[in-house]
Amino acid sequence: MEREQDPPAEKEQPIATDETTSHTVGLLDEQPPARPRSAARRPWSARRIPAALTALTIAVAAGFLLFDVIRVRAGQAAAGWRRRLADELATRPLDDPAVQVGAAVIAVLGLWLIILALSPGLRRRLPLETPDAQMHAVLDREAAELKLRDAAMRVPGVSAAKVRFFQHRVKARADVRFRAPVDVKADLLAALQEELDRLALARPPSLGVRVRPRRT
């Protein structure tokens, strides 16, 4: 009895490596586009105290005036303060010092209110970089100063450090107990710049460093 022979194994087809590689590269090239970065703006302050003071002042002045108008309509004489105010406004010339001072004060208050309305405020909060335009993150300025101060204190030779964080500039001052001040300043600049990069601020400030030998 003859034994059936297994059919000959088919030869493996060679893998088209060039096509596979090109296909993989094409998939890598077809990555989703990066999301737009955040506009990195400071959050707007509610300005509750200036708004409350302005509203309270207007309400009190309007209340006094309305009360006096109601009295006059009821047949009583106008209040003394309103008569005096009307006489002063009618008789005082425009070049009177009191009128000019009062106008200057009112103009300054109005300019202050306009600046408050057009500026975001919250200068003690620093915007951070975010990968998404819909995401906003801020860092408190005191926390940033503490982080930079800790980085400065880790530099060999620094015995005391003080860091001030302004809107567009960082000023650091350090006392040197040992080592050459030039070497300490170079290491301090590198350490503070590295820490600034770690903070990922949306608007990195310029960095200014001053060192001075500490007198014993």
XYZ file of C-alpha atoms in Angstrom:
216
model
C 0.000 0.000 0.000
C 1.494 3.157 -1.104
C 1.803 5.967 1.359
C 0.498 9.249 0.250
C 3.142 11.832 0.093
C 2.571 15.209 1.628
C 2.269 17.936 -0.896
C 5.427 19.952 -1.224
C 5.506 22.973 1.083
C 4.995 26.196 -0.641
C 7.958 28.447 -0.669
C 7.681 31.494 1.544
C 7.276 34.662 -0.403
C 9.947 37.243 0.368
C 8.684 40.163 2.399
C 8.674 43.406 0.560
C 10.767 45.306 3.046
C 10.910 48.425 0.957
C 7.115 48.649 0.753
C 6.729 47.977 4.485
C 9.287 50.617 5.401
C 7.708 53.212 3.146
C 4.268 52.389 4.562
C 5.546 52.799 8.133
C 7.178 56.100 7.306
C 3.939 57.259 5.741
C 2.018 56.411 8.892
C 4.522 58.307 10.997
C 4.211 61.299 8.712
C 0.429 61.238 9.045
C 0.474 62.194 12.725
C -2.338 64.444 13.930
C -1.441 68.126 13.822
C -0.328 69.705 17.075
C -2.968 71.598 18.954
C -2.604 75.352 19.107
C -0.848 76.636 22.160
C -2.499 78.774 24.758
C -2.655 82.511 24.231
C -0.929 82.805 27.630
C -2.907 85.720 28.986
C -3.367 86.582 32.609
C -6.851 85.919 33.961
C -8.976 89.009 34.395
C -9.547 90.291 37.875
C -13.088 90.725 39.118
C -12.168 94.155 40.582
C -14.776 93.784 43.289
C -13.395 96.483 45.613
C -13.149 99.323 43.014
C -16.534 98.354 41.574
C -18.115 98.265 45.032
C -16.622 101.638 46.037
C -17.734 103.280 42.791
C -21.241 101.872 43.058
C -21.498 102.884 46.728
C -20.350 106.449 46.024
C -22.796 106.881 43.167
C -25.628 105.357 45.185
C -25.023 107.640 48.185
C -24.789 110.785 46.039
C -27.896 109.844 44.057
C -29.763 109.028 47.260
C -29.014 112.400 48.849
C -29.964 114.245 45.671
C -33.183 112.260 45.232
C -34.169 112.825 48.855
C -33.665 116.577 48.496
C -35.625 116.707 45.226
C -38.530 114.885 46.906
C -38.442 117.417 49.761
C -38.581 120.317 47.300
C -41.474 118.708 45.422
C -43.289 118.302 48.744
C -43.157 122.051 49.310
C -40.148 122.317 51.607
C -37.029 124.392 51.050
C -33.991 122.888 49.377
C -31.207 121.640 51.589
C -28.448 124.038 52.499
C -25.715 121.962 50.876
C -27.545 122.026 47.521
C -28.031 125.794 47.644
C -24.396 126.359 48.516
C -23.271 123.971 45.753
C -25.464 125.766 43.196
C -24.129 129.159 44.289
C -20.500 127.976 44.111
C -20.968 126.497 40.642
C -22.669 129.696 39.443
C -20.225 132.227 40.920
C -16.782 130.582 40.906
C -14.729 131.143 37.721
C -13.133 128.250 35.900
C -9.604 129.440 36.722
C -10.272 129.200 40.448
C -7.708 126.897 42.163
C -10.427 124.940 43.963
C -12.241 124.242 40.695
C -9.027 123.173 38.972
C -8.020 120.887 41.848
C -11.465 119.302 41.917
C -11.424 118.789 38.150
C -7.946 117.235 38.338
C -9.021 114.820 41.077
C -12.102 113.772 39.124
C -10.005 113.313 35.958
C -7.466 111.150 37.796
C -10.220 108.995 39.280
C -11.820 108.592 35.860
C -8.490 107.646 34.265
C -7.873 105.127 37.052
C -11.260 103.516 36.427
C -10.577 103.348 32.674
C -7.197 101.670 33.282
C -8.832 99.165 35.614
C -11.469 98.402 32.998
C -8.953 97.846 30.170
C -6.230 95.921 32.028
C -6.525 92.333 33.280
C -4.918 92.919 36.659
C -3.728 89.996 38.814
C -0.090 90.911 38.282
C 0.972 88.422 40.926
C -0.067 85.518 38.697
C 2.231 84.406 35.903
C 0.741 82.556 32.911
C 2.254 79.176 32.044
C 2.685 77.410 28.732
C -0.036 74.864 27.996
C -0.339 72.410 25.089
C -3.978 73.298 24.472
C -5.523 76.652 23.654
C -8.497 75.817 25.881
C -6.270 75.229 28.907
C -4.988 78.073 31.065
C -2.580 77.745 33.973
C -0.958 80.353 36.203
C 1.755 80.379 38.845
C 1.818 82.655 41.848
C 4.711 85.100 41.749
C 5.753 84.397 45.336
C 5.960 80.685 44.572
C 8.167 81.418 41.552
C 10.430 83.588 43.711
C 10.752 80.811 46.282
C 11.617 78.254 43.606
C 14.339 80.472 42.186
C 15.656 81.299 45.643
C 15.936 77.597 46.500
C 17.807 77.021 43.240
C 20.173 79.869 44.081
C 20.848 78.516 47.564
C 21.902 75.166 46.082
C 24.804 76.824 44.251
C 28.082 76.193 46.102
C 29.406 79.342 47.693
C 26.062 81.144 48.083
C 25.253 81.935 51.713
C 22.169 84.116 51.174
C 20.001 84.923 48.187
C 17.115 87.198 47.357
C 15.004 86.981 44.202
C 12.505 89.540 42.957
C 10.145 88.612 40.142
C 8.909 91.517 38.045
C 6.645 91.476 35.009
C 9.398 91.074 32.401
C 12.545 90.712 34.481
C 13.949 88.668 37.342
C 16.514 90.239 39.658
C 18.577 87.964 41.860
C 21.110 89.022 44.452
C 23.370 86.601 46.279
C 26.000 86.814 49.009
C 29.159 84.761 48.405
C 30.895 83.232 51.405
C 33.575 81.271 49.549
C 34.726 80.670 45.961
C 35.441 83.369 43.447
C 32.459 85.682 42.830
C 32.879 85.336 39.063
C 32.573 81.546 39.239
C 29.624 81.754 41.603
C 27.865 84.208 39.312
C 28.308 81.911 36.311
C 26.953 78.908 38.219
C 24.131 81.020 39.607
C 23.100 82.192 36.152
C 23.046 78.613 34.880
C 21.059 77.339 37.872
C 18.474 80.112 37.723
C 18.063 79.771 33.955
C 17.519 76.039 34.328
C 14.917 76.624 37.025
C 13.174 79.217 34.849
C 12.974 76.670 32.039
C 11.417 74.166 34.438
C 8.743 76.670 35.418
C 7.577 76.737 31.773
C 6.457 80.337 31.837
C 4.593 81.508 28.772
C 6.603 84.724 28.715
C 10.064 83.955 30.084
C 11.555 87.071 31.694
C 15.104 88.285 31.348
C 17.464 87.357 34.141
C 19.761 89.687 36.048
C 22.186 88.428 38.718
C 24.328 90.342 41.186
C 26.779 88.768 43.594
C 28.786 90.317 46.386
C 31.328 88.847 48.772
C 29.976 88.516 52.267
C 31.968 90.351 54.859
C 32.662 88.412 57.990
